[in-house]
């Protein structure tokens, strides 16, 4: 068997992948048949264009439909580790979309990420913590490259859970409630996102140390990697030509180690809100993916952003497509 020379790893937030007659969040939030055909054609076409060996997805309400679509594209291996929930009154209304992973290569193991008991105890969250979307931890054994652990994630959004219930259900226009939501509520969202990231980060580093496995953490982080909630994931692992005793474990932001980064003025946005571009989607990689590192297993790494469907001037979501760019890295194995 000839080992693959180049491989692509991708991440794509599908934006409410719920096949009719299913609805997302509200009974009226559903696709017409024409909209759904357009959406699935868009997703299929983009995946064909990317041609990933492994791709992770976010906002999946109908995993079985997505699995069939991926199978037809040659991504024969598909997994989720959780299931969306149904409304107790309207059975066709779905909540809590899940993450998914699809691959041309067989999984060695695929399972939900279990938070470390010791870490939760250290963080004073023992018995209280629950992921907003359970991450997938998937392992591969790639010929010519070796063991690889992939984490598919979708961290807590910046959406704030209203504090109205602790104020005796005041008027939603109450300035007191508005200010609390914008401050305390927003901080709680950030704390939740940071805690989720901490658990993934801890498990990734622990697995690197114990299994000597290359690592990718891929998905929708719902904040910039330099934000206070996430910066620890790469900030303590700076780019270095010379290895040191401290870089046996850690994660790089893949764009920062890509061979083609100078082709961009800056890292391109993966999402727009009110006309402003933001980078919310990431692929974090271990030292084995850094072409300049002494322990690198790749000759090159190229970063790609697929955002032709995004319109910075559009104020509302177009559910026929996605409100996120797809991103990918392509590696050439030594």
Coordinates of C-alpha atoms in Angstrom, one line a residue, residues 68-326:
X68 CA -25.3 9.5 4.3
X69 CA -24.1 12.6 2.5
X70 CA -20.5 12.1 3.7
X71 CA -20.6 8.4 2.7
X72 CA -21.5 9.4 -0.9
X73 CA -18.5 11.7 -0.9
X74 CA -16.1 8.9 0.1
X75 CA -16.0 9.8 3.8
X76 CA -17.0 6.3 4.8
X77 CA -16.2 6.6 8.5
X78 CA -18.6 8.8 10.5
X79 CA -19.2 9.3 14.2
X80 CA -21.1 11.4 16.7
X81 CA -21.0 10.9 20.5
X82 CA -24.2 12.6 21.5
X83 CA -27.8 13.1 20.2
X84 CA -29.9 16.3 19.8
X85 CA -32.9 16.6 22.0
X86 CA -36.6 16.8 20.9
X87 CA -39.1 19.3 22.2
X88 CA -41.6 17.6 24.6
X89 CA -44.6 19.1 22.8
X90 CA -43.5 19.4 19.2
X91 CA -41.6 16.3 18.3
X92 CA -40.2 17.7 15.1
X93 CA -38.5 20.6 17.0
X94 CA -34.9 19.8 17.8
X95 CA -32.5 21.4 20.3
X96 CA -28.8 20.9 21.3
X97 CA -27.1 20.1 18.0
X98 CA -24.0 17.9 18.1
X99 CA -20.6 17.8 16.6
X100 CA -19.6 15.1 14.1
X101 CA -16.5 13.7 12.4
X102 CA -16.1 12.1 9.0
X103 CA -13.1 10.5 7.5
X104 CA -11.7 8.6 4.6
X105 CA -9.4 6.7 7.0
X106 CA -10.7 4.3 9.6
X107 CA -11.0 5.3 13.2
X108 CA -8.8 3.5 15.6
X109 CA -11.1 4.7 18.4
X110 CA -13.8 7.3 18.6
X111 CA -15.5 8.4 21.9
X112 CA -16.9 11.3 23.9
X113 CA -14.3 13.3 25.7
X114 CA -14.6 12.6 29.4
X115 CA -13.5 15.5 31.6
X116 CA -10.7 14.7 34.0
X117 CA -12.0 14.1 37.5
X118 CA -8.9 15.5 39.0
X119 CA -9.0 18.6 36.9
X120 CA -12.6 19.3 37.7
X121 CA -11.8 19.0 41.4
X122 CA -8.9 21.4 41.0
X123 CA -11.2 23.9 39.2
X124 CA -13.9 23.5 41.9
X125 CA -16.4 22.1 39.3
X126 CA -16.7 18.5 40.5
X127 CA -20.2 17.3 40.0
X128 CA -21.4 20.5 38.3
X129 CA -19.7 20.5 34.9
X130 CA -21.4 19.6 31.6
X131 CA -20.2 20.4 28.1
X132 CA -22.6 22.5 26.1
X133 CA -21.7 20.2 23.2
X134 CA -19.8 17.1 24.0
X135 CA -16.4 17.0 22.1
X136 CA -15.3 14.0 20.1
X137 CA -12.0 12.4 20.8
X138 CA -10.9 10.3 17.8
X139 CA -7.7 8.4 17.2
X140 CA -6.1 7.4 13.9
X141 CA -2.9 5.4 13.0
X142 CA -1.7 7.0 9.7
X143 CA 0.8 5.1 7.7
X144 CA 4.0 7.1 7.3
X145 CA 2.9 9.6 10.0
X146 CA 2.0 7.6 13.1
X147 CA -0.6 8.0 15.8
X148 CA -2.9 11.0 15.6
X149 CA -5.6 12.3 18.1
X150 CA -8.3 14.6 16.7
X151 CA -10.6 16.6 19.0
X152 CA -13.8 17.9 17.4
X153 CA -15.1 20.8 19.4
X154 CA -17.8 23.5 19.5
X155 CA -17.2 25.6 22.5
X156 CA -19.8 27.6 24.4
X157 CA -21.2 30.5 22.3
X158 CA -21.1 34.1 23.3
X159 CA -24.9 34.0 23.6
X160 CA -25.9 34.9 27.1
X161 CA -28.5 33.0 29.1
X162 CA -30.9 35.6 30.5
X163 CA -30.7 36.4 34.2
X164 CA -34.4 37.3 34.3
X165 CA -35.3 34.2 36.3
X166 CA -33.2 35.3 39.3
X167 CA -34.8 38.7 39.3
X168 CA -38.4 37.6 39.6
X169 CA -39.0 37.6 35.8
X170 CA -38.8 41.4 35.2
X171 CA -39.7 43.2 32.0
X172 CA -37.1 42.2 29.4
X173 CA -36.6 45.9 28.6
X174 CA -35.7 46.6 32.2
X175 CA -32.3 48.5 32.0
X176 CA -31.1 46.7 35.2
X177 CA -31.6 43.3 33.5
X178 CA -30.1 44.5 30.3
X179 CA -26.9 45.7 32.1
X180 CA -26.7 42.5 34.1
X181 CA -26.9 40.4 30.9
X182 CA -24.3 42.5 29.2
X183 CA -21.8 42.2 32.1
X184 CA -22.4 39.3 34.5
X185 CA -24.1 37.2 31.9
X186 CA -21.4 37.8 29.3
X187 CA -18.7 36.9 31.9
X188 CA -20.5 33.7 32.8
X189 CA -20.5 32.7 29.1
X190 CA -16.8 33.4 28.8
X191 CA -16.1 31.4 32.0
X192 CA -18.1 28.4 30.6
X193 CA -16.2 28.6 27.3
X194 CA -12.8 28.8 29.0
X195 CA -13.6 25.9 31.3
X196 CA -14.5 23.7 28.2
X197 CA -11.3 24.8 26.5
X198 CA -9.3 24.0 29.7
X199 CA -10.7 20.4 29.8
X200 CA -9.9 19.8 26.1
X201 CA -6.4 21.4 26.5
X202 CA -5.6 19.3 29.5
X203 CA -6.7 16.1 27.9
X204 CA -4.8 16.9 24.7
X205 CA -1.5 17.6 26.6
X206 CA -2.0 14.5 28.8
X207 CA -2.5 12.3 25.7
X208 CA 0.5 13.8 24.0
X209 CA 2.7 13.0 27.0
X210 CA 1.3 9.5 27.6
X211 CA 0.8 8.3 24.0
X212 CA 3.4 10.4 22.1
X213 CA 0.6 11.1 19.6
X214 CA 0.3 14.0 17.3
X215 CA -2.7 16.2 18.0
X216 CA -5.3 18.3 16.3
X217 CA -8.0 20.3 18.0
X218 CA -10.5 21.5 15.4
X219 CA -13.8 23.4 15.5
X220 CA -15.8 26.5 16.3
X221 CA -14.2 28.1 19.3
X222 CA -16.8 30.9 19.4
X223 CA -14.1 33.5 20.3
X224 CA -10.7 34.6 19.0
X225 CA -7.8 32.5 20.2
X226 CA -6.2 35.5 21.8
X227 CA -9.3 36.2 23.9
X228 CA -8.9 35.9 27.7
X229 CA -11.0 32.7 27.7
X230 CA -8.8 30.9 25.2
X231 CA -5.3 32.5 25.0
X232 CA -3.8 29.9 27.3
X233 CA -4.3 27.2 24.6
X234 CA -1.4 28.5 22.5
X235 CA 0.1 31.5 24.4
X236 CA 2.5 29.4 26.4
X237 CA 3.7 27.5 23.4
X238 CA 5.5 30.1 21.2
X239 CA 6.9 29.3 17.8
X240 CA 10.5 28.2 18.2
X241 CA 13.1 27.0 15.7
X242 CA 15.2 25.3 18.4
X243 CA 13.3 22.7 20.5
X244 CA 13.5 22.9 24.3
X245 CA 12.5 20.6 27.2
X246 CA 9.3 22.6 27.4
X247 CA 7.9 21.9 23.9
X248 CA 7.4 18.1 24.2
X249 CA 3.7 18.9 24.6
X250 CA 1.6 21.9 23.5
X251 CA -0.5 23.3 20.6
X252 CA 0.3 25.8 17.8
X253 CA -2.4 27.9 16.0
X254 CA -2.0 26.3 12.6
X255 CA -2.2 29.5 10.6
X256 CA 0.9 30.8 12.5
X257 CA 3.0 27.8 11.3
X258 CA 1.6 27.6 7.8
X259 CA 3.9 28.0 4.8
X260 CA 1.4 30.3 3.0
X261 CA 0.6 32.7 5.8
X262 CA 2.4 35.5 4.1
X263 CA -0.1 35.3 1.2
X264 CA -2.6 36.9 3.6
X265 CA -2.5 40.4 5.0
X266 CA -3.9 38.9 8.2
X267 CA -5.7 35.7 9.1
X268 CA -9.0 35.9 7.2
X269 CA -12.3 36.0 9.1
X270 CA -14.4 32.9 9.4
X271 CA -17.6 34.7 10.5
X272 CA -19.2 38.1 10.2
X273 CA -21.4 39.9 12.6
X274 CA -22.9 43.3 11.8
X275 CA -20.4 43.7 9.0
X276 CA -17.4 43.0 11.2
X277 CA -15.2 40.0 10.5
X278 CA -14.1 37.6 13.3
X279 CA -12.0 34.5 13.4
X280 CA -14.0 32.0 15.4
X281 CA -12.9 28.7 13.8
X282 CA -9.5 27.1 14.5
X283 CA -7.3 24.1 13.9
X284 CA -4.7 23.8 16.7
X285 CA -1.8 21.4 16.0
X286 CA 1.0 19.8 17.9
X287 CA 4.7 20.1 17.1
X288 CA 4.5 17.2 14.6
X289 CA 2.7 19.5 12.2
X290 CA 5.1 22.4 12.4
X291 CA 7.4 22.2 9.3
X292 CA 10.3 24.0 11.2
X293 CA 10.2 21.9 14.3
X294 CA 12.9 19.3 14.9
X295 CA 10.2 16.7 15.6
X296 CA 8.1 17.6 12.6
X297 CA 6.6 14.8 10.5
X298 CA 5.6 17.1 7.6
X299 CA 7.4 18.9 4.9
X300 CA 4.8 21.6 4.6
X301 CA 1.6 22.9 6.0
X302 CA -0.8 25.1 4.1
X303 CA -3.9 26.9 5.6
X304 CA -7.1 27.4 3.7
X305 CA -10.2 29.5 4.3
X306 CA -13.3 28.8 2.2
X307 CA -15.5 31.8 2.6
X308 CA -16.9 32.7 -0.8
X309 CA -20.5 32.2 0.5
X310 CA -20.1 34.8 3.2
X311 CA -21.3 38.4 2.6
X312 CA -19.9 40.9 5.1
X313 CA -22.7 43.3 4.3
X314 CA -25.5 40.8 5.0
X315 CA -27.2 41.5 8.4
X316 CA -29.2 38.3 8.6
X317 CA -28.2 34.6 8.3
X318 CA -28.9 32.9 5.0
X319 CA -29.9 29.4 6.2
X320 CA -29.4 28.0 2.7
X321 CA -25.6 28.2 3.3
X322 CA -23.7 28.8 6.5
X323 CA -22.7 31.8 8.5
X324 CA -19.2 30.3 9.0
X325 CA -16.3 29.8 6.6
X326 CA -14.9 26.3 6.3

